[in-house]
């Protein structure tokens, strides 16, 4: 779902990305947006106040809220003629992003790995019954750095520790969400013994979840579609760091709109996983895109995106 917010003839773009398994849909986002009333706001610069209003409209709806947050940051950046990252206080440093290899047959996994030869880190989805076979197949064709995402797929903590100890011998950098997010005691046990950092994805959604991640996980994967957007993601990065947690910036399958928005925070985190716009063929924005595996923000104001078509949204937007 794409979002446009207009003020004084300037349009800011946002996006709510809606993976079906997370429960939001075009229908739920439209219903959420229909509840918003902008009459009380005459000025877009008070981002905190506007987002606090949006957040209390209804529980959940994190992607819908992110769509508004991103468009608002883009709008304010354009009105200020400054890149969003600069307004927040982050630098333009180019960073390597990982590229995701999904669960597939061993031959397909190998082929996808070879196709991704420009990337300096690959994120391997595990949680199948042949996880070690998958890693061995990948290691036959590349020595590049790997991280793994078990997507809550390992259920026994002793077996999970065995897997991770083996992974540590294979050049794996960290393990994302090894066990179900509800298995808090088991994950804390695992993290205390694991030779590799254990990163929360499903286990940490928003700012309020972070304090309870201390002692359970080594770090957290922050995604705009979970955090309700840039403003809270920024707070999450700062809080996580202050509590000694490592930080990673991730994404859903997204256009260059939401990826470019997340990239504004890329200089602040330990790992970048912003490959969502490389996995689609219907992108409607020119923006930040990994080339040779490297994420480099541009110098455009706001989140740095330009729609491919001038008339995008034109029928409904009256600046
Ligand atoms: Mg994940």
mmCIF file of C-alpha atoms and ligand atoms in Angstrom:
data_model
loop_
_atom_site.group_PDB
_atom_site.id
_atom_site.type_symbol
_atom_site.label_atom_id
_atom_site.label_comp_id
_atom_site.label_asym_id
_atom_site.label_seq_id
_atom_site.Cartn_x
_atom_site.Cartn_y
_atom_site.Cartn_z
ATOM 1 C CA UNK A 1 0.000 0.000 0.000
ATOM 2 C CA UNK A 2 1.557 3.289 -1.083
ATOM 3 C CA UNK A 3 1.002 6.524 0.789
ATOM 4 C CA UNK A 4 1.335 10.170 -0.238
ATOM 5 C CA UNK A 5 1.101 13.122 2.130
ATOM 6 C CA UNK A 6 0.996 16.591 0.588
ATOM 7 C CA UNK A 7 1.688 20.010 2.106
ATOM 8 C CA UNK A 8 2.313 23.319 0.414
ATOM 9 C CA UNK A 9 2.621 21.726 -3.044
ATOM 10 C CA UNK A 10 5.189 19.140 -1.918
ATOM 11 C CA UNK A 11 4.438 15.395 -1.763
ATOM 12 C CA UNK A 12 6.063 12.894 0.613
ATOM 13 C CA UNK A 13 5.920 9.181 -0.230
ATOM 14 C CA UNK A 14 5.460 6.258 2.121
ATOM 15 C CA UNK A 15 4.789 2.534 1.943
ATOM 16 C CA UNK A 16 3.088 -0.104 4.054
ATOM 17 C CA UNK A 17 4.492 -3.502 3.069
ATOM 18 C CA UNK A 18 2.076 -6.325 3.880
ATOM 19 C CA UNK A 19 3.458 -9.867 4.078
ATOM 20 C CA UNK A 20 0.288 -12.006 4.304
ATOM 21 C CA UNK A 21 1.509 -13.961 7.370
ATOM 22 C CA UNK A 22 1.662 -10.789 9.489
ATOM 23 C CA UNK A 23 -2.057 -10.143 9.287
ATOM 24 C CA UNK A 24 -2.288 -6.684 7.712
ATOM 25 C CA UNK A 25 -3.892 -6.298 4.277
ATOM 26 C CA UNK A 26 -4.903 -3.611 1.801
ATOM 27 C CA UNK A 27 -8.307 -3.768 3.445
ATOM 28 C CA UNK A 28 -7.022 -3.316 7.025
ATOM 29 C CA UNK A 29 -4.639 -0.509 6.034
ATOM 30 C CA UNK A 30 -7.378 1.330 4.123
ATOM 31 C CA UNK A 31 -9.694 0.948 7.130
ATOM 32 C CA UNK A 32 -6.959 2.312 9.421
ATOM 33 C CA UNK A 33 -6.259 5.300 7.151
ATOM 34 C CA UNK A 34 -9.972 6.092 6.971
ATOM 35 C CA UNK A 35 -9.929 6.603 10.739
ATOM 36 C CA UNK A 36 -7.284 9.342 10.501
ATOM 37 C CA UNK A 37 -8.439 12.951 10.705
ATOM 38 C CA UNK A 38 -5.869 15.564 9.863
ATOM 39 C CA UNK A 39 -8.032 18.564 10.870
ATOM 40 C CA UNK A 40 -6.127 19.027 14.137
ATOM 41 C CA UNK A 41 -2.811 19.337 12.324
ATOM 42 C CA UNK A 42 -1.971 22.319 10.151
ATOM 43 C CA UNK A 43 1.780 21.834 10.076
ATOM 44 C CA UNK A 44 3.797 18.657 9.204
ATOM 45 C CA UNK A 45 6.998 19.438 11.129
ATOM 46 C CA UNK A 46 5.748 18.246 14.495
ATOM 47 C CA UNK A 47 6.399 14.617 13.567
ATOM 48 C CA UNK A 48 6.348 13.297 17.156
ATOM 49 C CA UNK A 49 2.909 14.754 17.870
ATOM 50 C CA UNK A 50 1.422 13.522 14.586
ATOM 51 C CA UNK A 51 2.839 10.003 15.001
ATOM 52 C CA UNK A 52 1.625 9.810 18.619
ATOM 53 C CA UNK A 53 -1.876 10.596 17.308
ATOM 54 C CA UNK A 54 -1.581 7.959 14.545
ATOM 55 C CA UNK A 55 -0.276 5.335 16.989
ATOM 56 C CA UNK A 56 -3.212 5.643 19.395
ATOM 57 C CA UNK A 57 -5.871 5.263 16.657
ATOM 58 C CA UNK A 58 -5.767 1.463 17.017
ATOM 59 C CA UNK A 59 -3.540 -1.279 18.423
ATOM 60 C CA UNK A 60 -1.211 -3.105 16.000
ATOM 61 C CA UNK A 61 -1.404 -1.942 12.365
ATOM 62 C CA UNK A 62 2.361 -1.415 12.446
ATOM 63 C CA UNK A 63 2.850 -1.425 8.665
ATOM 64 C CA UNK A 64 -0.046 1.022 8.185
ATOM 65 C CA UNK A 65 1.566 3.296 10.775
ATOM 66 C CA UNK A 66 4.959 2.920 9.054
ATOM 67 C CA UNK A 67 3.395 4.088 5.774
ATOM 68 C CA UNK A 68 2.377 7.384 7.410
ATOM 69 C CA UNK A 69 5.694 7.749 9.281
ATOM 70 C CA UNK A 70 7.746 7.266 6.090
ATOM 71 C CA UNK A 71 5.634 9.690 4.037
ATOM 72 C CA UNK A 72 5.837 12.268 6.833
ATOM 73 C CA UNK A 73 9.629 11.988 7.079
ATOM 74 C CA UNK A 74 9.900 12.258 3.278
ATOM 75 C CA UNK A 75 7.615 15.297 3.280
ATOM 76 C CA UNK A 76 9.466 17.100 6.089
ATOM 77 C CA UNK A 77 12.838 16.326 4.466
ATOM 78 C CA UNK A 78 11.667 17.750 1.155
ATOM 79 C CA UNK A 79 10.195 20.851 2.821
ATOM 80 C CA UNK A 80 13.523 21.320 4.669
ATOM 81 C CA UNK A 81 15.527 20.407 1.538
ATOM 82 C CA UNK A 82 17.622 17.950 3.572
ATOM 83 C CA UNK A 83 18.055 14.166 3.488
ATOM 84 C CA UNK A 84 16.143 12.461 6.258
ATOM 85 C CA UNK A 85 19.325 10.826 7.680
ATOM 86 C CA UNK A 86 20.875 14.275 8.135
ATOM 87 C CA UNK A 87 17.834 15.577 10.044
ATOM 88 C CA UNK A 88 17.929 12.546 12.352
ATOM 89 C CA UNK A 89 21.695 12.892 12.831
ATOM 90 C CA UNK A 90 23.148 9.983 10.866
ATOM 91 C CA UNK A 91 25.868 9.964 8.226
ATOM 92 C CA UNK A 92 25.978 8.806 4.609
ATOM 93 C CA UNK A 93 28.376 5.878 5.085
ATOM 94 C CA UNK A 94 28.005 3.156 2.435
ATOM 95 C CA UNK A 95 27.275 -0.251 3.963
ATOM 96 C CA UNK A 96 27.207 -3.809 2.697
ATOM 97 C CA UNK A 97 23.787 -5.411 2.734
ATOM 98 C CA UNK A 98 23.215 -9.122 2.972
ATOM 99 C CA UNK A 99 21.214 -10.882 0.280
ATOM 100 C CA UNK A 100 18.671 -13.536 1.239
ATOM 101 C CA UNK A 101 18.770 -17.115 -0.022
ATOM 102 C CA UNK A 102 15.422 -18.783 0.722
ATOM 103 C CA UNK A 103 14.752 -22.427 1.573
ATOM 104 C CA UNK A 104 14.824 -24.456 -1.642
ATOM 105 C CA UNK A 105 16.295 -27.608 -3.167
ATOM 106 C CA UNK A 106 20.064 -27.933 -2.709
ATOM 107 C CA UNK A 107 20.631 -27.343 -6.434
ATOM 108 C CA UNK A 108 18.500 -24.181 -6.418
ATOM 109 C CA UNK A 109 20.219 -22.901 -3.252
ATOM 110 C CA UNK A 110 23.587 -23.385 -4.939
ATOM 111 C CA UNK A 111 22.411 -21.649 -8.097
ATOM 112 C CA UNK A 112 20.973 -18.671 -6.202
ATOM 113 C CA UNK A 113 24.221 -18.407 -4.220
ATOM 114 C CA UNK A 114 26.243 -18.254 -7.441
ATOM 115 C CA UNK A 115 23.883 -15.609 -8.848
ATOM 116 C CA UNK A 116 24.455 -13.498 -5.716
ATOM 117 C CA UNK A 117 28.217 -13.363 -6.177
ATOM 118 C CA UNK A 118 28.306 -9.550 -5.898
ATOM 119 C CA UNK A 119 27.160 -9.618 -2.268
ATOM 120 C CA UNK A 120 29.611 -9.657 0.613
ATOM 121 C CA UNK A 121 27.231 -11.392 3.018
ATOM 122 C CA UNK A 122 24.408 -13.863 2.381
ATOM 123 C CA UNK A 123 21.503 -14.493 4.738
ATOM 124 C CA UNK A 124 20.512 -18.141 4.590
ATOM 125 C CA UNK A 125 17.003 -19.161 5.577
ATOM 126 C CA UNK A 126 17.030 -22.369 7.605
ATOM 127 C CA UNK A 127 14.567 -24.339 9.699
ATOM 128 C CA UNK A 128 14.160 -27.142 7.156
ATOM 129 C CA UNK A 129 15.144 -30.695 8.110
ATOM 130 C CA UNK A 130 18.419 -30.508 6.142
ATOM 131 C CA UNK A 131 19.952 -27.280 7.481
ATOM 132 C CA UNK A 132 23.547 -28.559 7.522
ATOM 133 C CA UNK A 133 23.170 -29.895 3.964
ATOM 134 C CA UNK A 134 22.065 -26.421 2.858
ATOM 135 C CA UNK A 135 25.110 -24.754 4.439
ATOM 136 C CA UNK A 136 27.458 -27.424 3.016
ATOM 137 C CA UNK A 137 26.020 -26.871 -0.493
ATOM 138 C CA UNK A 138 26.543 -23.126 -0.173
ATOM 139 C CA UNK A 139 30.085 -23.613 1.093
ATOM 140 C CA UNK A 140 30.845 -25.675 -2.024
ATOM 141 C CA UNK A 141 30.371 -22.549 -4.137
ATOM 142 C CA UNK A 142 31.338 -19.578 -1.939
ATOM 143 C CA UNK A 143 33.548 -18.514 0.990
ATOM 144 C CA UNK A 144 31.588 -15.259 1.523
ATOM 145 C CA UNK A 145 30.348 -14.313 5.032
ATOM 146 C CA UNK A 146 27.031 -15.943 5.940
ATOM 147 C CA UNK A 147 24.370 -15.353 8.548
ATOM 148 C CA UNK A 148 21.422 -17.638 9.115
ATOM 149 C CA UNK A 149 17.758 -17.061 9.904
ATOM 150 C CA UNK A 150 15.992 -20.087 11.356
ATOM 151 C CA UNK A 151 12.624 -18.230 11.448
ATOM 152 C CA UNK A 152 11.738 -19.842 14.833
ATOM 153 C CA UNK A 153 12.315 -23.237 13.215
ATOM 154 C CA UNK A 154 14.374 -25.037 15.876
ATOM 155 C CA UNK A 155 12.341 -26.315 18.804
ATOM 156 C CA UNK A 156 14.845 -28.220 20.996
ATOM 157 C CA UNK A 157 17.450 -26.020 22.713
ATOM 158 C CA UNK A 158 20.090 -28.791 22.896
ATOM 159 C CA UNK A 159 19.754 -29.521 19.171
ATOM 160 C CA UNK A 160 19.751 -25.775 18.462
ATOM 161 C CA UNK A 161 23.040 -25.382 20.364
ATOM 162 C CA UNK A 162 24.548 -28.307 18.427
ATOM 163 C CA UNK A 163 23.484 -26.657 15.168
ATOM 164 C CA UNK A 164 24.930 -23.296 16.174
ATOM 165 C CA UNK A 165 28.242 -24.782 17.340
ATOM 166 C CA UNK A 166 28.541 -26.478 13.940
ATOM 167 C CA UNK A 167 27.511 -23.238 12.157
ATOM 168 C CA UNK A 168 30.351 -21.440 13.984
ATOM 169 C CA UNK A 169 32.837 -23.698 12.178
ATOM 170 C CA UNK A 170 31.335 -22.687 8.800
ATOM 171 C CA UNK A 171 31.984 -18.932 8.870
ATOM 172 C CA UNK A 172 28.489 -17.994 10.037
ATOM 173 C CA UNK A 173 28.397 -14.510 11.667
ATOM 174 C CA UNK A 174 25.140 -14.696 13.627
ATOM 175 C CA UNK A 175 21.876 -16.601 13.968
ATOM 176 C CA UNK A 176 18.506 -14.892 13.702
ATOM 177 C CA UNK A 177 15.480 -16.134 15.674
ATOM 178 C CA UNK A 178 16.623 -19.747 16.182
ATOM 179 C CA UNK A 179 13.614 -20.769 18.289
ATOM 180 C CA UNK A 180 9.941 -19.754 18.666
ATOM 181 C CA UNK A 181 9.629 -16.265 20.174
ATOM 182 C CA UNK A 182 7.552 -17.690 23.052
ATOM 183 C CA UNK A 183 10.455 -19.965 24.149
ATOM 184 C CA UNK A 184 12.053 -17.144 26.120
ATOM 185 C CA UNK A 185 13.846 -19.263 28.754
ATOM 186 C CA UNK A 186 15.223 -21.632 26.104
ATOM 187 C CA UNK A 187 16.481 -18.745 23.961
ATOM 188 C CA UNK A 188 18.172 -17.126 26.983
ATOM 189 C CA UNK A 189 19.811 -20.496 27.761
ATOM 190 C CA UNK A 190 20.950 -20.772 24.137
ATOM 191 C CA UNK A 191 22.304 -17.198 23.965
ATOM 192 C CA UNK A 192 24.312 -17.731 27.157
ATOM 193 C CA UNK A 193 26.065 -20.731 25.560
ATOM 194 C CA UNK A 194 26.117 -19.849 21.860
ATOM 195 C CA UNK A 195 29.467 -19.086 20.192
ATOM 196 C CA UNK A 196 27.533 -16.821 17.766
ATOM 197 C CA UNK A 197 25.315 -13.776 18.473
ATOM 198 C CA UNK A 198 21.594 -14.645 18.665
ATOM 199 C CA UNK A 199 19.432 -11.957 17.057
ATOM 200 C CA UNK A 200 15.707 -11.418 17.724
ATOM 201 C CA UNK A 201 13.382 -10.850 14.778
ATOM 202 C CA UNK A 202 9.876 -12.124 15.557
ATOM 203 C CA UNK A 203 10.757 -11.796 19.280
ATOM 204 C CA UNK A 204 11.109 -7.994 19.200
ATOM 205 C CA UNK A 205 8.663 -5.770 17.360
ATOM 206 C CA UNK A 206 8.681 -2.307 18.923
ATOM 207 C CA UNK A 207 10.549 -0.061 21.351
ATOM 208 C CA UNK A 208 8.681 -1.375 24.397
ATOM 209 C CA UNK A 209 9.867 -4.939 23.645
ATOM 210 C CA UNK A 210 13.564 -4.078 23.918
ATOM 211 C CA UNK A 211 14.200 -4.080 27.694
ATOM 212 C CA UNK A 212 12.913 -7.654 27.982
ATOM 213 C CA UNK A 213 15.271 -8.756 25.182
ATOM 214 C CA UNK A 214 18.286 -8.026 27.383
ATOM 215 C CA UNK A 215 19.654 -11.328 28.707
ATOM 216 C CA UNK A 216 17.563 -13.267 26.195
ATOM 217 C CA UNK A 217 19.091 -12.179 22.868
ATOM 218 C CA UNK A 218 22.461 -10.717 21.830
ATOM 219 C CA UNK A 219 20.833 -8.258 19.453
ATOM 220 C CA UNK A 220 17.698 -7.257 17.565
ATOM 221 C CA UNK A 221 16.573 -7.029 13.938
ATOM 222 C CA UNK A 222 14.762 -3.711 13.495
ATOM 223 C CA UNK A 223 12.330 -3.398 10.573
ATOM 224 C CA UNK A 224 10.266 -0.307 9.741
ATOM 225 C CA UNK A 225 7.162 -2.432 9.174
ATOM 226 C CA UNK A 226 7.419 -3.761 12.756
ATOM 227 C CA UNK A 227 8.579 -0.558 14.449
ATOM 228 C CA UNK A 228 5.842 1.683 12.917
ATOM 229 C CA UNK A 229 8.462 3.532 10.899
ATOM 230 C CA UNK A 230 11.619 5.637 11.038
ATOM 231 C CA UNK A 231 10.966 7.596 14.249
ATOM 232 C CA UNK A 232 10.529 4.546 16.475
ATOM 233 C CA UNK A 233 13.222 2.539 14.647
ATOM 234 C CA UNK A 234 15.668 5.334 15.466
ATOM 235 C CA UNK A 235 14.664 5.198 19.142
ATOM 236 C CA UNK A 236 15.033 1.399 19.058
ATOM 237 C CA UNK A 237 18.574 1.623 17.695
ATOM 238 C CA UNK A 238 19.582 4.096 20.404
ATOM 239 C CA UNK A 239 17.934 2.156 23.244
ATOM 240 C CA UNK A 240 19.279 -1.204 22.073
ATOM 241 C CA UNK A 241 22.820 0.170 21.901
ATOM 242 C CA UNK A 242 22.540 1.746 25.345
ATOM 243 C CA UNK A 243 21.504 -1.651 26.720
ATOM 244 C CA UNK A 244 24.429 -3.446 25.042
ATOM 245 C CA UNK A 245 22.361 -5.149 22.328
ATOM 246 C CA UNK A 246 23.674 -5.465 18.783
ATOM 247 C CA UNK A 247 21.531 -3.956 16.031
ATOM 248 C CA UNK A 248 20.500 -5.036 12.580
ATOM 249 C CA UNK A 249 18.305 -3.246 10.059
ATOM 250 C CA UNK A 250 16.017 -5.599 8.120
ATOM 251 C CA UNK A 251 13.083 -5.358 5.749
ATOM 252 C CA UNK A 252 10.114 -7.137 4.230
ATOM 253 C CA UNK A 253 9.597 -7.493 0.471
ATOM 254 C CA UNK A 254 9.350 -3.788 -0.289
ATOM 255 C CA UNK A 255 9.703 -1.237 -3.074
ATOM 256 C CA UNK A 256 12.609 1.202 -3.091
ATOM 257 C CA UNK A 257 10.361 3.563 -1.096
ATOM 258 C CA UNK A 258 10.483 1.677 2.231
ATOM 259 C CA UNK A 259 14.029 0.402 1.545
ATOM 260 C CA UNK A 260 15.274 3.961 0.976
ATOM 261 C CA UNK A 261 13.528 5.020 4.177
ATOM 262 C CA UNK A 262 15.278 2.292 6.181
ATOM 263 C CA UNK A 263 18.604 3.117 4.505
ATOM 264 C CA UNK A 264 18.480 6.533 6.214
ATOM 265 C CA UNK A 265 19.361 4.683 9.444
ATOM 266 C CA UNK A 266 21.994 2.418 7.904
ATOM 267 C CA UNK A 267 25.075 4.139 9.319
ATOM 268 C CA UNK A 268 23.858 3.481 12.876
ATOM 269 C CA UNK A 269 23.588 -0.320 13.023
ATOM 270 C CA UNK A 270 25.904 -3.342 13.083
ATOM 271 C CA UNK A 271 24.380 -5.231 10.130
ATOM 272 C CA UNK A 272 22.264 -4.245 7.128
ATOM 273 C CA UNK A 273 19.756 -6.577 5.487
ATOM 274 C CA UNK A 274 17.992 -4.325 2.983
ATOM 275 C CA UNK A 275 17.456 -6.469 -0.096
ATOM 276 C CA UNK A 276 13.630 -6.356 -0.354
ATOM 277 C CA UNK A 277 13.581 -4.112 -3.438
ATOM 278 C CA UNK A 278 16.003 -6.426 -5.269
ATOM 279 C CA UNK A 279 13.463 -9.243 -5.058
ATOM 280 C CA UNK A 280 10.587 -7.527 -6.906
ATOM 281 C CA UNK A 281 10.089 -6.626 -10.568
ATOM 282 C CA UNK A 282 7.356 -4.005 -10.173
ATOM 283 C CA UNK A 283 9.242 -1.289 -8.285
ATOM 284 C CA UNK A 284 7.737 2.121 -8.986
ATOM 285 C CA UNK A 285 10.442 4.212 -7.299
ATOM 286 C CA UNK A 286 14.012 5.077 -8.140
ATOM 287 C CA UNK A 287 15.822 5.274 -4.822
ATOM 288 C CA UNK A 288 18.460 3.569 -2.718
ATOM 289 C CA UNK A 289 19.347 0.197 -4.197
ATOM 290 C CA UNK A 290 22.265 -2.085 -3.441
ATOM 291 C CA UNK A 291 24.847 -2.141 -6.212
ATOM 292 C CA UNK A 292 27.667 -4.663 -5.904
ATOM 293 C CA UNK A 293 26.128 -5.465 -2.527
ATOM 294 C CA UNK A 294 26.627 -1.930 -1.249
ATOM 295 C CA UNK A 295 23.841 0.312 0.124
ATOM 296 C CA UNK A 296 24.671 3.956 -0.519
ATOM 297 C CA UNK A 297 22.208 6.758 0.312
ATOM 298 C CA UNK A 298 21.832 9.509 -2.298
ATOM 299 C CA UNK A 299 21.758 13.241 -1.547
ATOM 300 C CA UNK A 300 18.120 13.855 -2.437
ATOM 301 C CA UNK A 301 15.948 15.449 0.257
ATOM 302 C CA UNK A 302 13.654 13.294 2.381
ATOM 303 C CA UNK A 303 14.059 9.541 1.960
ATOM 304 C CA UNK A 304 15.617 10.021 -1.480
ATOM 305 C CA UNK A 305 13.066 8.513 -3.847
ATOM 306 C CA UNK A 306 11.648 9.623 -7.193
ATOM 307 C CA UNK A 307 8.599 7.866 -8.678
ATOM 308 C CA UNK A 308 9.161 6.415 -12.147
ATOM 309 C CA UNK A 309 5.875 7.984 -13.286
ATOM 310 C CA UNK A 310 5.059 11.675 -12.812
ATOM 311 C CA UNK A 311 1.368 10.970 -12.476
ATOM 312 C CA UNK A 312 1.702 8.565 -9.549
ATOM 313 C CA UNK A 313 -1.100 9.431 -7.105
ATOM 314 C CA UNK A 314 -2.029 12.492 -9.196
ATOM 315 C CA UNK A 315 -5.706 11.641 -9.373
ATOM 316 C CA UNK A 316 -6.177 11.590 -5.637
ATOM 317 C CA UNK A 317 -3.616 14.146 -4.455
ATOM 318 C CA UNK A 318 -4.546 17.782 -4.355
ATOM 319 C CA UNK A 319 -1.507 19.509 -2.849
HETATM 320 MG MG1 LIG B 1 13.891 -13.013 10.166
#
